[in-house]
Short mmCIF file of N, CA and C in Angstrom, two decimals:
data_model
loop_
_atom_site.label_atom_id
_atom_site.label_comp_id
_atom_site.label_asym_id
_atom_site.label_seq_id
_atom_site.Cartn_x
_atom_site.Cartn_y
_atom_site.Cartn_z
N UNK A 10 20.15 2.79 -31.76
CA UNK A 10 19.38 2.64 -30.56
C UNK A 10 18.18 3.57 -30.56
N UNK A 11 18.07 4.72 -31.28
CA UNK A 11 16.89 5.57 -31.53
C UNK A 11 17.38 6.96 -30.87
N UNK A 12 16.71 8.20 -31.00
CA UNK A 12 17.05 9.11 -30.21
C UNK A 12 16.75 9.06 -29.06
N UNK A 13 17.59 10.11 -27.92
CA UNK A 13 17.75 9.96 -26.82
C UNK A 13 15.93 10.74 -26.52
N UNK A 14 15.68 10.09 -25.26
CA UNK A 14 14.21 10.63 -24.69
C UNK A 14 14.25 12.03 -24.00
N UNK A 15 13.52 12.88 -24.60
CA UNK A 15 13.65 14.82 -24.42
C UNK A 15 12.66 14.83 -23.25
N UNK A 16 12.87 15.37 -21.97
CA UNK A 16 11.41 15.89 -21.15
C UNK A 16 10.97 16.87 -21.97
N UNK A 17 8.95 16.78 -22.16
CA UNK A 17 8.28 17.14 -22.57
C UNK A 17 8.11 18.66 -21.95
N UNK A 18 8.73 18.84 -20.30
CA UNK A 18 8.66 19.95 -19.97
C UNK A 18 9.13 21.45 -20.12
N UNK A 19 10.55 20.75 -21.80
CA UNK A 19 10.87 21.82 -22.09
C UNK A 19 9.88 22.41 -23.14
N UNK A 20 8.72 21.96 -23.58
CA UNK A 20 7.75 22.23 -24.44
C UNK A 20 7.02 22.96 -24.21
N UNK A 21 6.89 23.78 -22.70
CA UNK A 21 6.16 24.42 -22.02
C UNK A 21 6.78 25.55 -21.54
N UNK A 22 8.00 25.68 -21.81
CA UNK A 22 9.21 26.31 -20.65
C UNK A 22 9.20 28.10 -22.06
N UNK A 23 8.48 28.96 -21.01
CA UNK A 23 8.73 30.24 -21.85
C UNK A 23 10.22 31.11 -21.11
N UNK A 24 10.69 31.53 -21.86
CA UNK A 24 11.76 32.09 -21.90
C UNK A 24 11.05 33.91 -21.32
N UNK A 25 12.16 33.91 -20.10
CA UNK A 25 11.69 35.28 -19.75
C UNK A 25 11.28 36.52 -20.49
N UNK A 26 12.55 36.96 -21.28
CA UNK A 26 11.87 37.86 -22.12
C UNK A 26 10.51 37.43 -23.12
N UNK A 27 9.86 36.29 -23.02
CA UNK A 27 8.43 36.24 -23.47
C UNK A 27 7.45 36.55 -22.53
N UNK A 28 7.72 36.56 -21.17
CA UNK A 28 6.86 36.67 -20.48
C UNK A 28 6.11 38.34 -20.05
N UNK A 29 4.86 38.73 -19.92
CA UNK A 29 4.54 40.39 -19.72
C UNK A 29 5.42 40.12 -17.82
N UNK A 30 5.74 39.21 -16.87
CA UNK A 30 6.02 39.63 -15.67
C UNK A 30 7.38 39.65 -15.74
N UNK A 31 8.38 39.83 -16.99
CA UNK A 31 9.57 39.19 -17.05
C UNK A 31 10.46 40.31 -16.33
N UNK A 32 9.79 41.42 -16.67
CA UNK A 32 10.07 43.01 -16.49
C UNK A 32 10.38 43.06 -14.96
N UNK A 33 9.20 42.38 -14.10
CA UNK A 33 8.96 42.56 -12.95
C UNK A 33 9.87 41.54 -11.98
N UNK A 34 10.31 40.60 -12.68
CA UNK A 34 11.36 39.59 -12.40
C UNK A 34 12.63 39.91 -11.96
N UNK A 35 13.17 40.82 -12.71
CA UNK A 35 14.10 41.45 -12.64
C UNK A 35 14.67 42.91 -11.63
N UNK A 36 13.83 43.42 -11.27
CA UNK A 36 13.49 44.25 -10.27
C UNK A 36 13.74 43.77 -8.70
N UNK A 37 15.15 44.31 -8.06
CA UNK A 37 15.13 44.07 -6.66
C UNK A 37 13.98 43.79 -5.89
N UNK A 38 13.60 42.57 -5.12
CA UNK A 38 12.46 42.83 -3.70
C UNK A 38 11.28 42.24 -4.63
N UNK A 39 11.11 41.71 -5.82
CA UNK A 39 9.90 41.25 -5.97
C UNK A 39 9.97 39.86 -5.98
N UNK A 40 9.11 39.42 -6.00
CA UNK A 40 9.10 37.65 -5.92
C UNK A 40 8.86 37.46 -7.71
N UNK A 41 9.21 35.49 -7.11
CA UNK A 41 9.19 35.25 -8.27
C UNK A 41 7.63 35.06 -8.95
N UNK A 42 7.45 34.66 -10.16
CA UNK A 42 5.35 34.42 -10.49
C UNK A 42 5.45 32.78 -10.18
N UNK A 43 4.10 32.66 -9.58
CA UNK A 43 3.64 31.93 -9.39
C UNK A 43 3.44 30.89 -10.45
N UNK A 44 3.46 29.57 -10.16
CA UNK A 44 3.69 28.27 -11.10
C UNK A 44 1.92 28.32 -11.70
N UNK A 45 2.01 28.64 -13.10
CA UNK A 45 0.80 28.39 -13.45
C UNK A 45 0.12 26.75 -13.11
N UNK A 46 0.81 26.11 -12.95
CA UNK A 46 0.33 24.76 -12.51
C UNK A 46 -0.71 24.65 -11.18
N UNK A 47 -0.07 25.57 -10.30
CA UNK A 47 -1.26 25.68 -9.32
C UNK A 47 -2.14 26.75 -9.42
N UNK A 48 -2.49 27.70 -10.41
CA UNK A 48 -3.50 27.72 -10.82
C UNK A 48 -4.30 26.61 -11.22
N UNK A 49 -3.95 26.26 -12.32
CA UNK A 49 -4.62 25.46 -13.03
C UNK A 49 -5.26 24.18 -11.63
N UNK A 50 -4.94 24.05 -11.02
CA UNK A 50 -5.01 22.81 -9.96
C UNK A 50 -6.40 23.40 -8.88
N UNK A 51 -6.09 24.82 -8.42
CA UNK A 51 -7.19 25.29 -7.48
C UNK A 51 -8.03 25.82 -8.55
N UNK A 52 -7.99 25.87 -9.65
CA UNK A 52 -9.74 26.32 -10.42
C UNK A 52 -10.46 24.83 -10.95
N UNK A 53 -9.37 23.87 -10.88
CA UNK A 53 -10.11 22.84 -11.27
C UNK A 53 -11.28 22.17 -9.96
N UNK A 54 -12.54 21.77 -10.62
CA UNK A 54 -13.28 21.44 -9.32
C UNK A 54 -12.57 19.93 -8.74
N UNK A 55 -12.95 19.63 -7.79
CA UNK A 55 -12.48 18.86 -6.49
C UNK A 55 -13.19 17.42 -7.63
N UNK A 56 -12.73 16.87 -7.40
CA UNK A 56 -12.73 14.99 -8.27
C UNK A 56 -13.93 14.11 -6.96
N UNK A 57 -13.37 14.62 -5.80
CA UNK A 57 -14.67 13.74 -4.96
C UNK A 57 -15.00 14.67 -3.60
N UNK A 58 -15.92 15.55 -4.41
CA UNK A 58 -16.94 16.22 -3.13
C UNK A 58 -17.42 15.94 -2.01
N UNK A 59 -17.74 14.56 -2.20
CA UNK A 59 -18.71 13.92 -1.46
C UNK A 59 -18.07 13.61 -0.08
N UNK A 60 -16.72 13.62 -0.86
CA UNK A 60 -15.52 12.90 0.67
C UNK A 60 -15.38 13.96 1.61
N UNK A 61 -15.69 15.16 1.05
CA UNK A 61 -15.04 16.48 1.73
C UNK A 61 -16.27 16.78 3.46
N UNK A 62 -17.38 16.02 3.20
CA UNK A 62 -18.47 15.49 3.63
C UNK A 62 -18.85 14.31 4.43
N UNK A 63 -17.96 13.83 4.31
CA UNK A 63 -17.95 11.94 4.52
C UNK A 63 -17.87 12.37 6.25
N UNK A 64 -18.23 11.42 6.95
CA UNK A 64 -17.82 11.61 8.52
C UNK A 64 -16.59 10.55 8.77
N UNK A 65 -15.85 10.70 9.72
CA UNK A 65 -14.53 10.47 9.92
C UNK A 65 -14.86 9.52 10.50
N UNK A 66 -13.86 8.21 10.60
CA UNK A 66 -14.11 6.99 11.15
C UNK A 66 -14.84 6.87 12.75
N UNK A 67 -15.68 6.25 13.02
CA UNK A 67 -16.07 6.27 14.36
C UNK A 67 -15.36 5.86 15.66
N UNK A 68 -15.62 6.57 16.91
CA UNK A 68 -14.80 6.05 17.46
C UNK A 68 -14.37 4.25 17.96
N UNK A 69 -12.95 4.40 18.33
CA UNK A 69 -12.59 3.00 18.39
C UNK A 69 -12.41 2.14 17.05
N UNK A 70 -12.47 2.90 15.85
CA UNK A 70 -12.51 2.04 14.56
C UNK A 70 -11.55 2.94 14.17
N UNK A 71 -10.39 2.55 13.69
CA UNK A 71 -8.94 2.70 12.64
C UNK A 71 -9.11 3.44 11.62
N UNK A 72 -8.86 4.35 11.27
CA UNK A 72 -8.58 5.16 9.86
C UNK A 72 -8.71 4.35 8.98
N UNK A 73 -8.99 4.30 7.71
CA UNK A 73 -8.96 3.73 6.62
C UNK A 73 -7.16 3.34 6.13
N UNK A 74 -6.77 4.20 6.35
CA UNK A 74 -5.33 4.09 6.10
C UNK A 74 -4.26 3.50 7.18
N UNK A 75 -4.52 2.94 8.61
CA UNK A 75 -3.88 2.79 9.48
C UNK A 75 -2.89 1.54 8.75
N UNK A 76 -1.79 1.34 9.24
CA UNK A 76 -1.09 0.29 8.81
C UNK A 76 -1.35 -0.83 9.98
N UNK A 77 -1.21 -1.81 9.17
CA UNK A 77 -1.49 -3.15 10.23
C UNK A 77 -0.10 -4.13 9.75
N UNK A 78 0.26 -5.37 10.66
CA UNK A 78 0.52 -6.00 10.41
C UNK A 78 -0.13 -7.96 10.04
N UNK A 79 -0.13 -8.06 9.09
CA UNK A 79 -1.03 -9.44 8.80
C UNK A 79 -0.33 -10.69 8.23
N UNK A 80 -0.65 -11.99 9.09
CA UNK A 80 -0.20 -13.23 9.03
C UNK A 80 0.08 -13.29 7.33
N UNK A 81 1.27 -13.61 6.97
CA UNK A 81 0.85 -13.33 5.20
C UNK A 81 2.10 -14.68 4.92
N UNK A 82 2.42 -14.70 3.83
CA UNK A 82 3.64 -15.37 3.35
C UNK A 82 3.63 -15.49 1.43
N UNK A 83 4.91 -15.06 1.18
CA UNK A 83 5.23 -15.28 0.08
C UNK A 83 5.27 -16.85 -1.25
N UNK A 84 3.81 -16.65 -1.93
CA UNK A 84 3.96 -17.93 -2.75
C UNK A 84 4.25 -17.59 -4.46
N UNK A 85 5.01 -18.57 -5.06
CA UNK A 85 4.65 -18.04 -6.56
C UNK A 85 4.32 -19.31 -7.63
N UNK A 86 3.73 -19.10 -8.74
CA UNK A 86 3.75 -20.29 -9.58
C UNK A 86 4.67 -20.25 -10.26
N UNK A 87 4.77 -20.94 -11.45
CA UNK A 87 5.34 -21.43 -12.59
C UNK A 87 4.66 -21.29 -13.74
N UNK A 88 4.84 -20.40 -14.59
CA UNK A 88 4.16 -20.80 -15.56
C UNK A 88 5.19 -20.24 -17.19
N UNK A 89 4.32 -20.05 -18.17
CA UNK A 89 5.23 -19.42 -19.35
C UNK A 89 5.01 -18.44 -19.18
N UNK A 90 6.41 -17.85 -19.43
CA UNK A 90 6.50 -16.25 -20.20
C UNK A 90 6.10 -15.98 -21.02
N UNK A 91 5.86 -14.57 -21.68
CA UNK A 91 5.94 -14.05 -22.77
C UNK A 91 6.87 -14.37 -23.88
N UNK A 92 7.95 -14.95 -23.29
CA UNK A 92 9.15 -15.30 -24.50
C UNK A 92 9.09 -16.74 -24.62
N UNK A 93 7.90 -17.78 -24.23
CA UNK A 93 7.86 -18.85 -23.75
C UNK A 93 8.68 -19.57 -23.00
N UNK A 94 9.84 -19.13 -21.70
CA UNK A 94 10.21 -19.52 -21.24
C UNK A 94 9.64 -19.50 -19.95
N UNK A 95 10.14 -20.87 -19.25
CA UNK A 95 9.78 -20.53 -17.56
C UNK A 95 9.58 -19.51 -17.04
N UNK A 96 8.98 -18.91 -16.19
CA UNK A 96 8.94 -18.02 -14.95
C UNK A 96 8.32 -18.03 -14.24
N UNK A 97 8.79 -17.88 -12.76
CA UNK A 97 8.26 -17.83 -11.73
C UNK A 97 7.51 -16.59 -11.54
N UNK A 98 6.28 -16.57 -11.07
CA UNK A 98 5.42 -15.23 -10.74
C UNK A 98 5.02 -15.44 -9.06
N UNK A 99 5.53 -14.30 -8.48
CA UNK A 99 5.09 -14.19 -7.08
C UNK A 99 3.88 -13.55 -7.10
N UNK A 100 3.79 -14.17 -5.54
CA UNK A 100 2.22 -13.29 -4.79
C UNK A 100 2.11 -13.55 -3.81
N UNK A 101 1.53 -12.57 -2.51
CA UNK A 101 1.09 -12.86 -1.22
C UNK A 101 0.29 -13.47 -0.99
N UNK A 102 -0.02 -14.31 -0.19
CA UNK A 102 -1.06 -15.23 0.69
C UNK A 102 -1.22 -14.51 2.29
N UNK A 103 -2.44 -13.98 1.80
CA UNK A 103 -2.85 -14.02 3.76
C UNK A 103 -3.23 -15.42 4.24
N UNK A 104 -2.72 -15.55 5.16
CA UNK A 104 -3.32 -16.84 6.22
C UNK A 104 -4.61 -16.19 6.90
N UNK A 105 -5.20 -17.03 6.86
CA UNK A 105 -7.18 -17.43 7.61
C UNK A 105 -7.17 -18.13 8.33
N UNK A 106 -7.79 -18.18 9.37
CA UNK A 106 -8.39 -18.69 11.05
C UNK A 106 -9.77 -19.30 10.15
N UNK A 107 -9.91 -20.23 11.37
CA UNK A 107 -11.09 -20.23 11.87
C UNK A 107 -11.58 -19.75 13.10
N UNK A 108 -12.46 -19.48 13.56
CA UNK A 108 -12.89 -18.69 14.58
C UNK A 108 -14.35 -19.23 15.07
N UNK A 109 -14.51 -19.72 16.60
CA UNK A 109 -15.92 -20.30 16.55
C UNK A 109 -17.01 -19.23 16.40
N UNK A 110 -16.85 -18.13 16.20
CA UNK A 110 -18.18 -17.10 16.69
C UNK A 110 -18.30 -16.53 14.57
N UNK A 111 -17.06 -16.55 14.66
CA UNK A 111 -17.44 -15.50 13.00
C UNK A 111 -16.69 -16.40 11.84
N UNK A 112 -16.54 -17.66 11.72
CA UNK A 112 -16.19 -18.41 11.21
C UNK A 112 -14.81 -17.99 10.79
N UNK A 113 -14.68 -17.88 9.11
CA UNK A 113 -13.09 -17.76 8.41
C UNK A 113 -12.92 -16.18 8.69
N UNK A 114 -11.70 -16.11 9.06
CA UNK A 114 -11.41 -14.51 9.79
C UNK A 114 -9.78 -14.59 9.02
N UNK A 115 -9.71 -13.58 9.34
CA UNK A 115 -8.11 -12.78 9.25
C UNK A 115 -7.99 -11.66 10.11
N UNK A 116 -6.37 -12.10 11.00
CA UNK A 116 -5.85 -11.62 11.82
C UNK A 116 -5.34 -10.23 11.41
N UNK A 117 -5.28 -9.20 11.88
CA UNK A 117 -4.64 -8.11 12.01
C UNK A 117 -4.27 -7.18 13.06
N UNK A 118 -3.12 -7.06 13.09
CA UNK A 118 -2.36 -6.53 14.04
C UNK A 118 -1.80 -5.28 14.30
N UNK A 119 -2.15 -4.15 15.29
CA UNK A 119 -1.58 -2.81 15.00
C UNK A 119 -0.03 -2.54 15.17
N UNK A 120 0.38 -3.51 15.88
CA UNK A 120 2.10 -3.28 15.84
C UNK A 120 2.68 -4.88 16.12
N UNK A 121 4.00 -4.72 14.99
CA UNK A 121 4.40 -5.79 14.96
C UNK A 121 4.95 -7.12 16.30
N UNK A 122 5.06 -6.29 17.42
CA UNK A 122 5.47 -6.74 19.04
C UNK A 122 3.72 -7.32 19.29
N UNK A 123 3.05 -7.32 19.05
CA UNK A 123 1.21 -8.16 18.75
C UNK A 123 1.24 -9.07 18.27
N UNK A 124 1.54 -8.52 17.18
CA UNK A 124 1.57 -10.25 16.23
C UNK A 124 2.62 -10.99 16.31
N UNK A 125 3.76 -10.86 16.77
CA UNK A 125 4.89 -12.15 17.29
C UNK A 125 4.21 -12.29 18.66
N UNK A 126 3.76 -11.85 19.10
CA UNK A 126 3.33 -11.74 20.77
C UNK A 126 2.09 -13.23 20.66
N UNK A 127 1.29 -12.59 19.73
CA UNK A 127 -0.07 -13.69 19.58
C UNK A 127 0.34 -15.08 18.98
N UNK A 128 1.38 -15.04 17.67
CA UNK A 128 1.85 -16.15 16.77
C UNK A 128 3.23 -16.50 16.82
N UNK A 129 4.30 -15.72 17.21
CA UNK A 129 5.45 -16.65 17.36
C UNK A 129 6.28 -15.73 16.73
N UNK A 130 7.61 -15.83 16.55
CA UNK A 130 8.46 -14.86 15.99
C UNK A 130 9.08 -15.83 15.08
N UNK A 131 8.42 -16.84 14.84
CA UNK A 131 8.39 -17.59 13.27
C UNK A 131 7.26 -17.07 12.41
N UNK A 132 6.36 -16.70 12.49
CA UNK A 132 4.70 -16.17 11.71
C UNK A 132 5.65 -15.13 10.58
N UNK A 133 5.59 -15.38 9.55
CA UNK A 133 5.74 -14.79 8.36
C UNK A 133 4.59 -13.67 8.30
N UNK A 134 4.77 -12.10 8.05
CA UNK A 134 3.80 -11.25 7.68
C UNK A 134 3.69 -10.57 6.63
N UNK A 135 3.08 -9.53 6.30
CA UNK A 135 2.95 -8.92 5.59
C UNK A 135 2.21 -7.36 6.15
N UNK A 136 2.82 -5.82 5.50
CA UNK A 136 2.00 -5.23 6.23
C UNK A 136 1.14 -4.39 5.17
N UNK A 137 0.08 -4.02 5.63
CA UNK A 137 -1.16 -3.54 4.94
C UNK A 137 -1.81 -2.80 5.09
N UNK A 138 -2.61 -1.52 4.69
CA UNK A 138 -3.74 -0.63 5.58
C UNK A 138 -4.97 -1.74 5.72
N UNK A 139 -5.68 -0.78 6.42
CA UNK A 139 -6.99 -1.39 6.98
C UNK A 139 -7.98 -1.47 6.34
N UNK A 140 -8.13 -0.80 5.68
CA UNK A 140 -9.15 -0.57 4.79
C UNK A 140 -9.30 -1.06 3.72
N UNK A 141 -7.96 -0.68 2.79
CA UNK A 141 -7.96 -2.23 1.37
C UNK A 141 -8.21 -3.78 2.07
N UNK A 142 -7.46 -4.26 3.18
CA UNK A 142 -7.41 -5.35 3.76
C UNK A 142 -9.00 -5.36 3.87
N UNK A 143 -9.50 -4.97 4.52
CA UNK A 143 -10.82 -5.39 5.05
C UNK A 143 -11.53 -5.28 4.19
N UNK A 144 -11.72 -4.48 3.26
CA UNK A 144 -12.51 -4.41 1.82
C UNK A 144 -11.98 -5.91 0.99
N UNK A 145 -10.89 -5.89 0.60
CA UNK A 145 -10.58 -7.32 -0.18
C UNK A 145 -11.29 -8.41 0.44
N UNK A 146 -10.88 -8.52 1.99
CA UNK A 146 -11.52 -9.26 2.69
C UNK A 146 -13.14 -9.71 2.70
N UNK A 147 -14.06 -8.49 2.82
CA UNK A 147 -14.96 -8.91 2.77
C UNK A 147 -15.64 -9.23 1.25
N UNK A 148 -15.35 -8.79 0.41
CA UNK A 148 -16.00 -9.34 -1.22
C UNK A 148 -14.92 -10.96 -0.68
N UNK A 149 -14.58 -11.28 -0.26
CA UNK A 149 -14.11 -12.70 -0.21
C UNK A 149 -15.22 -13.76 0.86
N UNK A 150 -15.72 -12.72 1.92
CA UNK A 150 -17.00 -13.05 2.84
C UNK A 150 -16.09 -13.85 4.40
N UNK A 151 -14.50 -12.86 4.08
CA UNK A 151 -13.77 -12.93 5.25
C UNK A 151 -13.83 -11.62 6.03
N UNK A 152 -14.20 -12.19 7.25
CA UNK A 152 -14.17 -10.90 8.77
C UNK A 152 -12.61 -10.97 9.14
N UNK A 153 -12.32 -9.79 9.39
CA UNK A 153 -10.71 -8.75 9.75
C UNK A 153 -10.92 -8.65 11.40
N UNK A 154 -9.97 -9.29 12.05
CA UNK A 154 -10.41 -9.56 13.79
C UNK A 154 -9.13 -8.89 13.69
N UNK A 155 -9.39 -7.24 14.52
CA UNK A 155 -8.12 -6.20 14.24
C UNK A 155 -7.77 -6.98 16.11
N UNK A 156 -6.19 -7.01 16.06
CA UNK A 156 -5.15 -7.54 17.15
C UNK A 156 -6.37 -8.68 18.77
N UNK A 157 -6.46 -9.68 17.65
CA UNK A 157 -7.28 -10.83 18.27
C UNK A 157 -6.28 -11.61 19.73
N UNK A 158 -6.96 -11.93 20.64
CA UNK A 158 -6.60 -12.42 21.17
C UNK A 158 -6.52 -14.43 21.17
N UNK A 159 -5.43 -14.87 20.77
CA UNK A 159 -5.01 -16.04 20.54
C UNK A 159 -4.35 -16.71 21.85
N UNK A 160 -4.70 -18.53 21.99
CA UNK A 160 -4.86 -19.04 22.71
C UNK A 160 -3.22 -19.32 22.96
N UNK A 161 -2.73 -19.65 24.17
CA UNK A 161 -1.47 -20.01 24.08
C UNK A 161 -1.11 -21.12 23.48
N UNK A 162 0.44 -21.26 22.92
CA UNK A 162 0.56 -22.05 22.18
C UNK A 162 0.03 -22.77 20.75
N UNK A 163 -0.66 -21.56 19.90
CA UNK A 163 -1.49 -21.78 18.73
C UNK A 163 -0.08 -21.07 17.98
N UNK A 164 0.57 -21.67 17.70
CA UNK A 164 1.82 -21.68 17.18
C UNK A 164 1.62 -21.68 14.90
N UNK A 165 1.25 -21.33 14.61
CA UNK A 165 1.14 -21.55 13.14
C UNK A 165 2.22 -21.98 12.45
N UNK A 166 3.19 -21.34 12.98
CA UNK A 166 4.64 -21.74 12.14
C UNK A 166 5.62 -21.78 13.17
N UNK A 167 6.18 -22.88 13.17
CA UNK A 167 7.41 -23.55 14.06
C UNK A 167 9.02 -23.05 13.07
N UNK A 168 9.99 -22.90 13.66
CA UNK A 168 11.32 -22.19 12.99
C UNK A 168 11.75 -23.60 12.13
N UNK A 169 10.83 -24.67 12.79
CA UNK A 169 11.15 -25.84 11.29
C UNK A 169 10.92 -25.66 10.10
N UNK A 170 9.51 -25.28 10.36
CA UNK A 170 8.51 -25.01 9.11
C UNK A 170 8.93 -23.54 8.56
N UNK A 171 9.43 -22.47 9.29
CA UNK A 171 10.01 -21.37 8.36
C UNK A 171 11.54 -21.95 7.55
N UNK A 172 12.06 -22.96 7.88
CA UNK A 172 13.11 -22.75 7.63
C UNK A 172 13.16 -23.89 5.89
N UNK A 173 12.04 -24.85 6.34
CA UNK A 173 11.58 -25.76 5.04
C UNK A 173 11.22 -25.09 4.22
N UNK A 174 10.29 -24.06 4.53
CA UNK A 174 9.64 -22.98 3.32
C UNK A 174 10.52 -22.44 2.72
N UNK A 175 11.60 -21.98 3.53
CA UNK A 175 12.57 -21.38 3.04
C UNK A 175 13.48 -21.28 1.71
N UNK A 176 13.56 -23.32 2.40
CA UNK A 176 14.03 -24.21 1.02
C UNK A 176 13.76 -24.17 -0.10
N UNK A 177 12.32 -24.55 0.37
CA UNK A 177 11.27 -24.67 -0.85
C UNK A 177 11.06 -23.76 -2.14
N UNK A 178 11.29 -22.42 -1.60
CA UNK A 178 11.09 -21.36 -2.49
C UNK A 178 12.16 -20.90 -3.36
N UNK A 179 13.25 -21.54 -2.50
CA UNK A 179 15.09 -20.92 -3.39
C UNK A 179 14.86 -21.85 -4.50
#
């Protein structure tokens, strides 16, 4: 089967008596030394300056990171494997509106009691930050309508239609 896999971290690991603080180790009331790792971490310069700079989301607009909930549902194809056999490959589908003012949109929702509230407690979701969502979104030239107000009875998915999908996918 090959040899067993060694952490690399014993490759690094000095043995006290190598160390000049090993002395000091040993001595009641002193602490232990500090993980050269965080050295190494605070002398290295910062990877994105610029952010440290950036101004913070404006008001009434969501963190970049806020979690949402979004109309989504699970699809997959068929295709060959690597071993040329069947396999199924999954992937999410967001669902898209139309919308009379901003045309193809996607719904997003800040808590999940919203989005059964607006679509039904059949609406299949998915949850997501705000910021990948709306970025994917727009290189697609789709607008993100964060917790939209929907007309009564705009029902997307009926517990028929969750329960056919259901089928469909086993």
């Amino acid at each position: 089967m090959g040899a067993p896999i060694r952490s690399r971290l014993f490759d690094y690991f000095e043995p006290e008596d190598a160390h000049p603080d090993s002395a000091a180790l040993s001595e009641p009331g002193t602490e232990p030394r500090r993980s050269r790792l965080l050295d190494c971490v605070e002398a290295a310069p910062s990877l994105r300056p610029e952010a440290e700079h950036r101004p913070g989301p404006k008001p009434g607009v969501p963190a970049y990171h806020t979690p949402v909930f979004v109309p989504a549902h699970p699809r997959s194809v068929v295709t060959t494997g690597v071993t040329g056999r069947l396999a199924r490959v999954p992937f999410i589908v967001y669902e898209l509106f139309e919308h009379p003012a901003s045309g193809t949109v996607a719904f997003a929702f800040t808590s999940l009691e919203k989005l059964v509230e607006a679509l039904g407690d059949s609406q299949p979701w998915a949850a997501a930050s705000i910021g990948p969502l709306a970025e994917g979104m727009r290189q697609q030239g789709v607008t993100v309508l964060l917790d939209p107000r929907v007309a009564q009875g705009q029902r997307n998915w009926q517990p028929e239609d969750l329960a056919a999908y259901a089928q469909e996918v086993r």
